[in-house]
Short mmCIF file of C-alpha atoms and ligand atoms in Angstrom, two decimals:
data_model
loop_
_atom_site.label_atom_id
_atom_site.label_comp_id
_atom_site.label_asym_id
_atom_site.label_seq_id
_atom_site.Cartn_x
_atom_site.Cartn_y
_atom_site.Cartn_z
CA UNK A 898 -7.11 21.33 -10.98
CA UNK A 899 -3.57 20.13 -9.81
CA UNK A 900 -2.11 16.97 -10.96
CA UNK A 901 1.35 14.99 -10.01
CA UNK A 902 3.38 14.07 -13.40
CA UNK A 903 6.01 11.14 -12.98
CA UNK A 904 8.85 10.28 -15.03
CA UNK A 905 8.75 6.55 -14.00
CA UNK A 906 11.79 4.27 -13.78
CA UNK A 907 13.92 6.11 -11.08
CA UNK A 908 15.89 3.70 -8.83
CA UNK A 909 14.85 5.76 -4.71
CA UNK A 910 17.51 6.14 -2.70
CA UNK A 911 17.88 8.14 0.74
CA UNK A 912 16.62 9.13 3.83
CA UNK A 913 12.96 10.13 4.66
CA UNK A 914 11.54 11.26 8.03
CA UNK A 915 7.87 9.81 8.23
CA UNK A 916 5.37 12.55 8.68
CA UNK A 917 2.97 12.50 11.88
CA UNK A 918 -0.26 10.00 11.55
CA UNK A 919 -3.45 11.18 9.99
CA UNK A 920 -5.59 8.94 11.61
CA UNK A 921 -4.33 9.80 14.92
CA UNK A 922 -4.41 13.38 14.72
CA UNK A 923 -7.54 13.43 13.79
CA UNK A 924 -9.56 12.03 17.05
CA UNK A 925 -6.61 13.78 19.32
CA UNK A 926 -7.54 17.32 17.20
CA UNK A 927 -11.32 16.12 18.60
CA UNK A 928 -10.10 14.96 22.19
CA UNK A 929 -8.51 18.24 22.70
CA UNK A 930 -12.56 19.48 23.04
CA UNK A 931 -12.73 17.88 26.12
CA UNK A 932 -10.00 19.71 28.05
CA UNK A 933 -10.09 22.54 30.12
CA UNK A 934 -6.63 25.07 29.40
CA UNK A 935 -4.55 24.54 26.22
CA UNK A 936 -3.27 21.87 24.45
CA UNK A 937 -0.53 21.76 22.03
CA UNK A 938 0.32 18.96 19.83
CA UNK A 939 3.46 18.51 18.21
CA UNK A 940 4.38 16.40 14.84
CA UNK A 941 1.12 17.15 13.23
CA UNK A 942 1.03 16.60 9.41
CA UNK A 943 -0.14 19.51 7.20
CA UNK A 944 -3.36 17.76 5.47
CA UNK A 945 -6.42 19.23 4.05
CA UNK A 946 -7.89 16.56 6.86
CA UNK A 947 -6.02 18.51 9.47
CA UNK A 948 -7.10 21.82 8.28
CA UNK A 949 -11.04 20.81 8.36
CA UNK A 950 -10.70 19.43 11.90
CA UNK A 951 -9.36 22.79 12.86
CA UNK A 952 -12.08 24.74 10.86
CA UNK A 953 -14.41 22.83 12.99
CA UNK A 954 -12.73 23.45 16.45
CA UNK A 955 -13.82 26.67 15.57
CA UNK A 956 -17.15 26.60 14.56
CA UNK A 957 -18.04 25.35 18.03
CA UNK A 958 -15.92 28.04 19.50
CA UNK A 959 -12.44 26.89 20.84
CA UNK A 960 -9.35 28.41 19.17
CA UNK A 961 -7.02 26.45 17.00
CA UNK A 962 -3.93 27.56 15.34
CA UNK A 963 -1.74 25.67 13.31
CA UNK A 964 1.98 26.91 12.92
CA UNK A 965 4.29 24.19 10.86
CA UNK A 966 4.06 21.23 12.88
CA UNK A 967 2.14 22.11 15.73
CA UNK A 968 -1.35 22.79 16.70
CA UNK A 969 -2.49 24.82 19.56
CA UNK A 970 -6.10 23.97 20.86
CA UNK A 971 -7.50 26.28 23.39
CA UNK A 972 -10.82 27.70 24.78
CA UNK A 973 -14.36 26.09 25.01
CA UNK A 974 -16.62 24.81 22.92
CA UNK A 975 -19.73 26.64 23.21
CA UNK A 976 -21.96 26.23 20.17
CA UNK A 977 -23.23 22.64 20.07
CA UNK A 978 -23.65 22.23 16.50
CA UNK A 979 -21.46 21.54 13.74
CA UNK A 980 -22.36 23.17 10.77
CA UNK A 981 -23.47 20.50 7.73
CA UNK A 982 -20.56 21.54 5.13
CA UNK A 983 -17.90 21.28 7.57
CA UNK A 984 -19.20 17.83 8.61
CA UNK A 985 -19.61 17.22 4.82
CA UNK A 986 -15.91 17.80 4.61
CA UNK A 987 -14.66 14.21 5.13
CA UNK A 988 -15.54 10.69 7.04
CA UNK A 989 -14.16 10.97 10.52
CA UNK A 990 -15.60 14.19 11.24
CA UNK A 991 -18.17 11.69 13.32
CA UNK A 992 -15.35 11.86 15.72
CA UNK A 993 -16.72 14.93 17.01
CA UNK A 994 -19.58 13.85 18.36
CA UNK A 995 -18.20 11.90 21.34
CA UNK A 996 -16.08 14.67 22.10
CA UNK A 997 -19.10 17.28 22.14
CA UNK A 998 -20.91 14.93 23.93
CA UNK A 999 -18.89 14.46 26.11
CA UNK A 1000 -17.84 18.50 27.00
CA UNK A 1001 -21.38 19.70 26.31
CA UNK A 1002 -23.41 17.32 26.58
CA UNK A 1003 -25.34 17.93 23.22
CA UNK A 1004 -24.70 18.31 19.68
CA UNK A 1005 -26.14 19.03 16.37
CA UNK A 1006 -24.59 17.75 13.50
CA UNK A 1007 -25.07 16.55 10.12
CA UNK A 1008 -23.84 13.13 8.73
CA UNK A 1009 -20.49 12.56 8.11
CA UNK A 1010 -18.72 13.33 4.29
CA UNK A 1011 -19.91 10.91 2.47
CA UNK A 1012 -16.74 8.69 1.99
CA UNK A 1013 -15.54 6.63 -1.78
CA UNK A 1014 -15.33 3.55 -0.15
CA UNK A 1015 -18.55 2.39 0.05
CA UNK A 1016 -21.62 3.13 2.74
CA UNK A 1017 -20.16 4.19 5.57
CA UNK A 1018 -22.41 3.71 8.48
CA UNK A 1019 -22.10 4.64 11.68
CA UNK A 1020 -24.65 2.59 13.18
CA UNK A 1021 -22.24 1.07 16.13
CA UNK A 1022 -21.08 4.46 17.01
CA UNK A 1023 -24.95 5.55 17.86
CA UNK A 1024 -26.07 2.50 19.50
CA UNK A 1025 -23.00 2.67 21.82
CA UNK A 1026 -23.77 6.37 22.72
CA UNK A 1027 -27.38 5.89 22.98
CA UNK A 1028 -26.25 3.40 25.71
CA UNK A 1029 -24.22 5.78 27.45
CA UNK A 1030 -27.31 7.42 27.73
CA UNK A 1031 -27.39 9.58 24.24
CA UNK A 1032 -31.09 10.25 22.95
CA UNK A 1033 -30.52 10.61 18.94
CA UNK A 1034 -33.37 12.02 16.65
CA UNK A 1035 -32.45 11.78 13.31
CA UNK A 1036 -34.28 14.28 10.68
CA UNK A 1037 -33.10 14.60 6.97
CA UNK A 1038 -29.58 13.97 7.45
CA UNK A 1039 -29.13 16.14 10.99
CA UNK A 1040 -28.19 14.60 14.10
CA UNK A 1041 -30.12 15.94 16.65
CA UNK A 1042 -28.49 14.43 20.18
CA UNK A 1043 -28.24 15.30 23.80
CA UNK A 1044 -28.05 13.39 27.03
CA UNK A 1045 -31.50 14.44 28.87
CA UNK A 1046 -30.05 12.64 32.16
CA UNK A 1047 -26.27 12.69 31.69
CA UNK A 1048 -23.73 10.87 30.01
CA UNK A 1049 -23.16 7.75 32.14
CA UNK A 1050 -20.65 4.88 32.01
CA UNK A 1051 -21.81 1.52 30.53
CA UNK A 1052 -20.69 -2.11 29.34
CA UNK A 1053 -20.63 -2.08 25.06
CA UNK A 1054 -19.39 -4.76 23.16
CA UNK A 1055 -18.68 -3.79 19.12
CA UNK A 1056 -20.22 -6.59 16.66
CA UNK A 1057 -16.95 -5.12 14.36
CA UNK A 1058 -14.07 -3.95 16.18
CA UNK A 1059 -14.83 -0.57 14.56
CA UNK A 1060 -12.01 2.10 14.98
CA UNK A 1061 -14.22 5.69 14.53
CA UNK A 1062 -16.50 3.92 16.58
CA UNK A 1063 -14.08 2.80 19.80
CA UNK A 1064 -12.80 5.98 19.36
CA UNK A 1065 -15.99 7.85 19.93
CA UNK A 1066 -17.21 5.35 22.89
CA UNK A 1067 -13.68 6.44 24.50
CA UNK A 1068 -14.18 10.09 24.05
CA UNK A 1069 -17.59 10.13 25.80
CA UNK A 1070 -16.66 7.77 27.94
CA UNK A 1071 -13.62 9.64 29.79
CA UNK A 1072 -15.80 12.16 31.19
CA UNK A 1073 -19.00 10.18 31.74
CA UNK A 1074 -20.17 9.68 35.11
CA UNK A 1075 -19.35 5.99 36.00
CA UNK A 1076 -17.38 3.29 34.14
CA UNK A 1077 -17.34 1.57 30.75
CA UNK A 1078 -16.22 -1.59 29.65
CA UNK A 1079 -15.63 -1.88 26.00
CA UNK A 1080 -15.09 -5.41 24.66
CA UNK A 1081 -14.11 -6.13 20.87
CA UNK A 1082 -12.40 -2.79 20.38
CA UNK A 1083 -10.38 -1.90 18.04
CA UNK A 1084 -6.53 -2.51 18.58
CA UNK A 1085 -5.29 0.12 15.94
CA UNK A 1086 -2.02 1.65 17.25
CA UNK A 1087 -3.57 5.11 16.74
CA UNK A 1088 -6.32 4.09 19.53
CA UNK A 1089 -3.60 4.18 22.03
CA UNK A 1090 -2.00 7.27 20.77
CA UNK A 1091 -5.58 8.81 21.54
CA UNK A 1092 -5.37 7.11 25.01
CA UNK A 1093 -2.29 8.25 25.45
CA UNK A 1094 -3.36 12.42 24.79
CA UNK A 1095 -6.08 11.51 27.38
CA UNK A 1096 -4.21 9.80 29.91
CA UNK A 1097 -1.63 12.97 30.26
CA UNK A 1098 -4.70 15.00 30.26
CA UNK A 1099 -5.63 12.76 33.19
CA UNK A 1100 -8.38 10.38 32.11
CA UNK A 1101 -8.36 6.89 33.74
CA UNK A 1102 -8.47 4.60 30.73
CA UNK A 1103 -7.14 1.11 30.86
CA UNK A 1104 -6.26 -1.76 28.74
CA UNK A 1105 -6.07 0.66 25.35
CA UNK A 1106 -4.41 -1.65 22.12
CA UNK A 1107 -6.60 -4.49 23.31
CA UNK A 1108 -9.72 -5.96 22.68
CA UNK A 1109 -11.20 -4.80 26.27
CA UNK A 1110 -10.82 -1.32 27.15
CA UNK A 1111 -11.98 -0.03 30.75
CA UNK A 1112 -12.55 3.62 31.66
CA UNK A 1113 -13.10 5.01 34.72
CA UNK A 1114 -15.12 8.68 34.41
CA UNK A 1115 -13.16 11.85 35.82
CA UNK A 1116 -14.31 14.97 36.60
CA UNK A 1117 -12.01 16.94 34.43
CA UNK A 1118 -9.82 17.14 31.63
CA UNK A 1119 -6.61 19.38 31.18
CA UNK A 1120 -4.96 20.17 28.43
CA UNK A 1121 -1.09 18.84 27.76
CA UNK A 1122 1.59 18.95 25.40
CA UNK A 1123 1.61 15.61 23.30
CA UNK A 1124 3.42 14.32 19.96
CA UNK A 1125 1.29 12.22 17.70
CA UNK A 1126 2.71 9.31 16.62
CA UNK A 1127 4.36 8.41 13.13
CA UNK A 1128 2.04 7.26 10.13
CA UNK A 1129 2.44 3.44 9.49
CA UNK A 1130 0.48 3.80 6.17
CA UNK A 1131 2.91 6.58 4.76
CA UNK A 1132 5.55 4.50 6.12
CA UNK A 1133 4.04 1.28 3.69
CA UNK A 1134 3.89 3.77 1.30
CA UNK A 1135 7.43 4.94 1.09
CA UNK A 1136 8.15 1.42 1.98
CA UNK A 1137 6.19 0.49 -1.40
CA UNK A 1138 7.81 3.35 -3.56
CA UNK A 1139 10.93 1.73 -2.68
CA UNK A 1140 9.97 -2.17 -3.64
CA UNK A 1141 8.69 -0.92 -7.05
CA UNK A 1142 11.51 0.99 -8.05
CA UNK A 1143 14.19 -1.82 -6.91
CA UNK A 1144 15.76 1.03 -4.82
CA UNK A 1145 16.91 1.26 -0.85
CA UNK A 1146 14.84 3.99 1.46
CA UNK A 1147 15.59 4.19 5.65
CA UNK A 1148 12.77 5.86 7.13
CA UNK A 1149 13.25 7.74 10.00
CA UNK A 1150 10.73 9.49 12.51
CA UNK A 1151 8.51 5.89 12.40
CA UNK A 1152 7.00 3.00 14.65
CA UNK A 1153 8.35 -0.36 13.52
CA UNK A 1154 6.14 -1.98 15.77
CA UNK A 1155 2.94 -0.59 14.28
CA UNK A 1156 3.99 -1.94 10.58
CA UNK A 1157 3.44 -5.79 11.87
CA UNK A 1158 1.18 -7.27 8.95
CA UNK A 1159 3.46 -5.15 6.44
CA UNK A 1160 6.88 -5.30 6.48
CA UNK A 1161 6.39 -9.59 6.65
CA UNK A 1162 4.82 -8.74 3.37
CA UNK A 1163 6.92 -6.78 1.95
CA UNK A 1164 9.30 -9.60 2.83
CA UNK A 1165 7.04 -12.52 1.14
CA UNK A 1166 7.94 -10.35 -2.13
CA UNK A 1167 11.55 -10.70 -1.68
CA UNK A 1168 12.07 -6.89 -0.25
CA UNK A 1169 14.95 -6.63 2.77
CA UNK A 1170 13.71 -5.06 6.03
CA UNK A 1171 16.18 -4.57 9.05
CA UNK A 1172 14.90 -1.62 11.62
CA UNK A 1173 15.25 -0.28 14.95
CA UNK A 1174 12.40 1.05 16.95
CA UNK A 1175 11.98 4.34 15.75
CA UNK A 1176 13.81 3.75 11.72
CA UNK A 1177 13.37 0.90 9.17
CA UNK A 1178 15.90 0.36 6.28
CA UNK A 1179 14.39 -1.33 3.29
CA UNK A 1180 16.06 -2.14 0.00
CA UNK A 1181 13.91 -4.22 -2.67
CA UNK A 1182 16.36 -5.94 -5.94
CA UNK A 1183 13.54 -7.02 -8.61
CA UNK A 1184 11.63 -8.89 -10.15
CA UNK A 1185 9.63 -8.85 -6.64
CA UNK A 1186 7.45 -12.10 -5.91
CA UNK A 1187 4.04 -12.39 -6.01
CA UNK A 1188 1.99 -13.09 -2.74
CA UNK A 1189 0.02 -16.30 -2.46
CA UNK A 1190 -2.96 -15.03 -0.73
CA UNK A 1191 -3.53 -11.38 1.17
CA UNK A 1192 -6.34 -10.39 3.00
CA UNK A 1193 -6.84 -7.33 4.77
CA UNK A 1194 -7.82 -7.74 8.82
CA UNK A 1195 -8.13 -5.28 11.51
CA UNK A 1196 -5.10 -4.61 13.51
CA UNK A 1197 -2.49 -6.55 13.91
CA UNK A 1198 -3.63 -8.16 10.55
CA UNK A 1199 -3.21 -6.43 6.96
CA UNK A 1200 -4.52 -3.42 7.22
CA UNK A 1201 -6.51 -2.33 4.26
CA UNK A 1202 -5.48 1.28 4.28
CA UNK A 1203 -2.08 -0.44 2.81
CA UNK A 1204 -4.49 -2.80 0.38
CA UNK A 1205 -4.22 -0.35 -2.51
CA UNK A 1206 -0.77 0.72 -1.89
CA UNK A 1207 0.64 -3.12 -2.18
CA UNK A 1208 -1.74 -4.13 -5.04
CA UNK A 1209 0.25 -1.47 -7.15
CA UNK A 1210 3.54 -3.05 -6.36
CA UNK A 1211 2.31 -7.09 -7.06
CA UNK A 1212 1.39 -5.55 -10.36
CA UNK A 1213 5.13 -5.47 -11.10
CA UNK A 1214 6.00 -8.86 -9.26
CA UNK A 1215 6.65 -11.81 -10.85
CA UNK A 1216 3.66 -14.64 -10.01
CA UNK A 1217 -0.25 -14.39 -9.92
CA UNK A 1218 -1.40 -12.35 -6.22
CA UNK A 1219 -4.70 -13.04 -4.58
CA UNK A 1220 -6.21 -10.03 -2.36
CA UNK A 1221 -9.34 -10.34 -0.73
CA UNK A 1222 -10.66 -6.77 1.04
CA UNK A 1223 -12.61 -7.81 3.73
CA UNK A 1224 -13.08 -4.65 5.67
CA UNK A 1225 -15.00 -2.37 2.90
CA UNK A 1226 -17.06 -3.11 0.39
CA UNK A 1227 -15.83 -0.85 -2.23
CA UNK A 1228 -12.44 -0.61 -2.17
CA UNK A 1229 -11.23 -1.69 -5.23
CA UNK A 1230 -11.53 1.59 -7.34
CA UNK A 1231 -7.92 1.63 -8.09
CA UNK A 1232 -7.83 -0.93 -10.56
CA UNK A 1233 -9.40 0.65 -13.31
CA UNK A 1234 -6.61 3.28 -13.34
CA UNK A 1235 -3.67 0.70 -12.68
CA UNK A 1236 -5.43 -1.57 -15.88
CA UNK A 1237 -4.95 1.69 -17.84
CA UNK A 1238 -1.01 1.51 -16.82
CA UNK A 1239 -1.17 -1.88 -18.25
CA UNK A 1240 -1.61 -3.79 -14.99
CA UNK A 1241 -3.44 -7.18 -15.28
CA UNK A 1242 -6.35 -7.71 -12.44
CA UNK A 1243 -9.53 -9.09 -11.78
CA UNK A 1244 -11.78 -8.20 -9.60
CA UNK A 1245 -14.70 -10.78 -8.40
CA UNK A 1246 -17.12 -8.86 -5.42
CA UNK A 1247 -14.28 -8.58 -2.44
CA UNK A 1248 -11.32 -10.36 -4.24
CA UNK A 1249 -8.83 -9.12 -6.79
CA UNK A 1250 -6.66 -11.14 -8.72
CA UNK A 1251 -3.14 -9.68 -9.88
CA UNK A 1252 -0.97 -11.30 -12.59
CA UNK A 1253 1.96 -9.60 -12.20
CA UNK A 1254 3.58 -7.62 -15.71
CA UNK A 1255 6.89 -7.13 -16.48
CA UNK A 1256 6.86 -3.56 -16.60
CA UNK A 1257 3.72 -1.38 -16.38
CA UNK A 1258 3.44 1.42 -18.69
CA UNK A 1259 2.55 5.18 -17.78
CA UNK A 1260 -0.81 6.75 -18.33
CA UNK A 1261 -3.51 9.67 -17.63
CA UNK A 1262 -5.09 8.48 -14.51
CA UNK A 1263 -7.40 10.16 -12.07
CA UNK A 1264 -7.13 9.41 -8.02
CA UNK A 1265 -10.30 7.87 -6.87
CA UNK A 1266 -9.87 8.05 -3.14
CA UNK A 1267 -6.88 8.70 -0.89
CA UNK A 1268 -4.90 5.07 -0.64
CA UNK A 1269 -6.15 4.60 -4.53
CA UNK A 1270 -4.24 7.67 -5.42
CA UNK A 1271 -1.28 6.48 -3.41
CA UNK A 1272 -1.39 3.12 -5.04
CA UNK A 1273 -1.05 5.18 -8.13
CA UNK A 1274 2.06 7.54 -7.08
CA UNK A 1275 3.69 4.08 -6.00
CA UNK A 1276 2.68 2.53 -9.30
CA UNK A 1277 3.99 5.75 -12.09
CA UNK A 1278 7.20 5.63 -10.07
CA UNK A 1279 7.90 2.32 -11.25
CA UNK A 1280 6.13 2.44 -14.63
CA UNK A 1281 7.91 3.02 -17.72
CA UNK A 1282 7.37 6.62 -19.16
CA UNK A 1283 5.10 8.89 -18.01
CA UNK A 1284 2.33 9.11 -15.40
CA UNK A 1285 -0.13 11.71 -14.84
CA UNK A 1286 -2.45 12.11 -11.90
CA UNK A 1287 -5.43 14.15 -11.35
CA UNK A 1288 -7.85 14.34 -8.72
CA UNK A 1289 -5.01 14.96 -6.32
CA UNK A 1290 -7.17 16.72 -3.57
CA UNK A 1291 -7.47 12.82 -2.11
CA UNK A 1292 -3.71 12.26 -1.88
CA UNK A 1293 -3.29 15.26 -0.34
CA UNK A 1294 -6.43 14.41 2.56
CA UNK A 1295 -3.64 12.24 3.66
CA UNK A 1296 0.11 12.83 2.08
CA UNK A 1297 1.83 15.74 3.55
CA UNK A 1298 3.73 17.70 0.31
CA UNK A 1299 4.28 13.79 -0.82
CA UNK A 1300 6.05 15.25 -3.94
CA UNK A 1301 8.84 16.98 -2.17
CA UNK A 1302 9.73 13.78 -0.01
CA UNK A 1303 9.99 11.63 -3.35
CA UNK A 1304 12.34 14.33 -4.79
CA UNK A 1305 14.38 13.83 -2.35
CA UNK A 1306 15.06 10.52 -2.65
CA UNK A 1307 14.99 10.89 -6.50
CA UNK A 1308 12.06 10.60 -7.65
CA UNK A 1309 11.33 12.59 -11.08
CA UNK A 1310 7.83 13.73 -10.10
CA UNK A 1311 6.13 17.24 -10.00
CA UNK A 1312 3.06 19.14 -9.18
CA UNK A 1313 1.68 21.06 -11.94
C1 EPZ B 2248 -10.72 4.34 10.18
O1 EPZ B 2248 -11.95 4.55 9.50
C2 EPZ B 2248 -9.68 5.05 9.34
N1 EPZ B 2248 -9.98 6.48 9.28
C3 EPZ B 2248 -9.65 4.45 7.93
O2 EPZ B 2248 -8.59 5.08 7.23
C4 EPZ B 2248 -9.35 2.96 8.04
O3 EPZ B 2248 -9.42 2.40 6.74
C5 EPZ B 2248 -10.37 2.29 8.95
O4 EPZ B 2248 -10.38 2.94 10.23
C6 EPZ B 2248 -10.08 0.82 9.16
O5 EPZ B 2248 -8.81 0.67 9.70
C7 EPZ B 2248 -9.64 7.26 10.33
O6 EPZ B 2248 -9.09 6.81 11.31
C8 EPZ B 2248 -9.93 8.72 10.18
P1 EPZ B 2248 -14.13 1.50 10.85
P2 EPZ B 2248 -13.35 4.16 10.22
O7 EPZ B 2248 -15.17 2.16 11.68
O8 EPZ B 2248 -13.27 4.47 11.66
C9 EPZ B 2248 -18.00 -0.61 9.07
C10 EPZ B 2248 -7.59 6.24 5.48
O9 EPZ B 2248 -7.32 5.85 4.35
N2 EPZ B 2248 -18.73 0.16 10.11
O10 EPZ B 2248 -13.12 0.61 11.49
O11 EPZ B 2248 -14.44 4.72 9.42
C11 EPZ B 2248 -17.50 0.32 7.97
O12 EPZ B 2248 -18.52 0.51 7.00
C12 EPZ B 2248 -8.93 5.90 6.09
O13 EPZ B 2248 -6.81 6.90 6.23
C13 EPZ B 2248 -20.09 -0.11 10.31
O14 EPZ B 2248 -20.68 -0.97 9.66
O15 EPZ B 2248 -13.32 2.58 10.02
C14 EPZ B 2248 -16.33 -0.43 7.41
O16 EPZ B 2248 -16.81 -1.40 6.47
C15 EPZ B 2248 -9.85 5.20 5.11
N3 EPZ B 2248 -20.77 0.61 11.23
C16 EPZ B 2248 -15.75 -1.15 8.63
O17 EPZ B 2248 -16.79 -1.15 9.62
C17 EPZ B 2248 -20.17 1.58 11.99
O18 EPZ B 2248 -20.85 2.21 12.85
C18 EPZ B 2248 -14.52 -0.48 9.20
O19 EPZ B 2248 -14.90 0.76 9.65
C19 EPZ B 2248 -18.79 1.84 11.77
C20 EPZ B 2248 -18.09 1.11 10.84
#
């Protein structure tokens, strides 16, 4: 089993490109199903996520082939069924059913990885297909689903603007016969990077990044050349390395626009952010301050993806933090780990309270889930002493060779 060790205390300085955006990769990786010809996608980070996406463009028959940065997606998906340990493999793999659906018109699969933070239903994503005109049988854990008289446009409104799940309704919608209306969708920036891979592939989608989302149903698909977007929540997390360590990071290769709900944040705890649209220079002098009150919201509000990552941070700032986590119920598994490094929090049901420490101490910690073992990179690089980290497999779901980009900017941290 690998672990990160970190030699906390090291002032970051320098430059760091951002890495490409997990969470949009992954439903482009499944939109690519949909097109006829090739497509290639550019600025694709190398995560264990990526990999299993690719393992199961494959299982259902199209060719994928990763080489650095860039993944080449071609053929057809013939085999509707996704085998039950790929699907196992992690969370979004749902993704691939609206995709499937919409190519083939049928799929088996089994339910999605079962996920740390909490039940994770997708109950909206199969009452939204079964309206497009999905039949679902469910039978120990397999999906069995096809579309006896077509996929076929129709009006859905989310109860929760639910980002897997708007995703899915958009990939079955683009080649449905007819048009949908989608109201209370998600506004995620990575929504309209997957609108944008299907509008250059030639879908008619409108209104992506808002709460109403039209699509008009085209006969075909073809396959483009596309970049995915930069990762906001490696870009809090750099962003976060640097507030805890009192040091100055620019970030290059990143979205300024899509970090609304952070970088205000990161300002509330005394942390200086100036950026252009594509770089943001940071520079953090300590103690930090506390924040009042933070609660996570769907886009443009605090995203919780960056819940964890922040948390570790107020644990150094000076001032009591209140952070309610309103968009999972179990995402709080972090704090045992940073109350080992000698942070001081309570956690009551949805809300954590954080009474900042001067200094937090370095431990033997395990990651609990991806952002929770982010929280804890950001937290040994600012604890005194030394930090160990096992359970690393969930950082690197989402962190693309995080270890080299922290050396770089000075961090004493290594992969054993
Ligand atoms: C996406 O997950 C992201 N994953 C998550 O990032 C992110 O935390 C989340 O959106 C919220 O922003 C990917 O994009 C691959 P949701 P998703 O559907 O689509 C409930 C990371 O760290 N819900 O918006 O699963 C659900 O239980 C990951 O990169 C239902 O009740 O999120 C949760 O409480 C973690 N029924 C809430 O909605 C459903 O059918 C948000 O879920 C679907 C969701």
């Amino acid at each position: 089993m690998q672990k990160f060790v970190i030699q906390g205390g090291r002032r970051l300085e320098g430059d760091i490109a951002v890495q490409g955006a997990k969470n949009s990769a992954l439903p482009i990786l499944a939109a690519a199903l949909l097109c006829e010809g090739e497509s290639i996608l550019e600025n694709c980070p190398k995560l264990s996520d990526v990999y299993a996406a690719c393992r199961i463009l494959g299982s259902v028959g199209c060719r994928c082939k990763m080489e650095g940065h860039t993944v080449v997606i071609g053929g057809c998906p013939v085999y509707p069924q996704i085998p039950e340990t790929l699907m196992q493999e992690m969370r979004s793999s749902i993704i691939f059913l609206g995709a499937m659906l919409g190519r083939l018109g049928s799929c088996t699969l089994g339910f999605p990885g079962g996920c740390e933070l909490g039940p994770r239903p997708i109950d909206l994503h199969l009452s939204a297909l079964r309206r497009m005109g999905v039949r679902i049988r469910e039978e120990n854990g397999i999906l069995f689903c096809d579309t006896p008289h077509g996929l076929h446009g129709a009006r859905i409104h989310l109860q929760f603007p639910s980002v897997g799940a708007t995703e899915n309704i958009l990939l079955a919608a683009v080649l449905a016969k007819g048009e949908t209306i989608l109201t209370n969708a998600a506004r995620e920036p990575e929504i309209l990077d997957l609108a944008g891979y299907l509008l250059k592939c030639g879908a008619n989608i409108e209104g992506a990044g808002s709460s109403t989302i039209r699509v008009q149903g085209v006969k075909q698909l073809d396959g483009c050349t596309y970049r995915i977007m930069p990762d906001r929540i490696v870009t809090a997390t750099w962003l976060a390395a640097a507030a805890i360590t009192g040091g100055e990071l620019r970030l290059l290769q990143t979205d300024a626009a899509s970090l609304v709900g952070i970088l205000d944040v990161l300002e509330e705890m005394n942390g200086k952010c100036s950026h252009t649209p594509d770089s943001i220079c940071f520079s953090a002098v300590r103690p930090l301050r506390a924040v009042r009150y933070l609660k996570t919201m769907p886009y443009p509000g605090f995203p919780t993806d960056a819940q964890a990552i922040v948390m570790a941070v107020l644990c150094q700032a000076s001032g009591t933090s209140v952070i309610e986590e309103t968009i999972f119920e179990n995402r709080f598994r972090h704090v045992d780990a940073l109350c080992r490094m000698g942070a001081d929090i309570q956690v009551a049901g949805r809300v954590a309270v954080v009474h900042g420490v001067r200094r937090l101490q370095g431990a033997q910690v395990s990651a609990t889930d991806l952002r929770g073992g982010a929280a804890l990179l950001v937290a040994g690089l600012g604890a005194e002493g030394e930090t160990a980290i096992t359970e690393i497999s969930h950082i690197d779901r989402g962190y693309d060779s995080p270890e080299q980009v922290l050396r770089s900017v000075g961090a004493a941290i290594e992969r054993i």
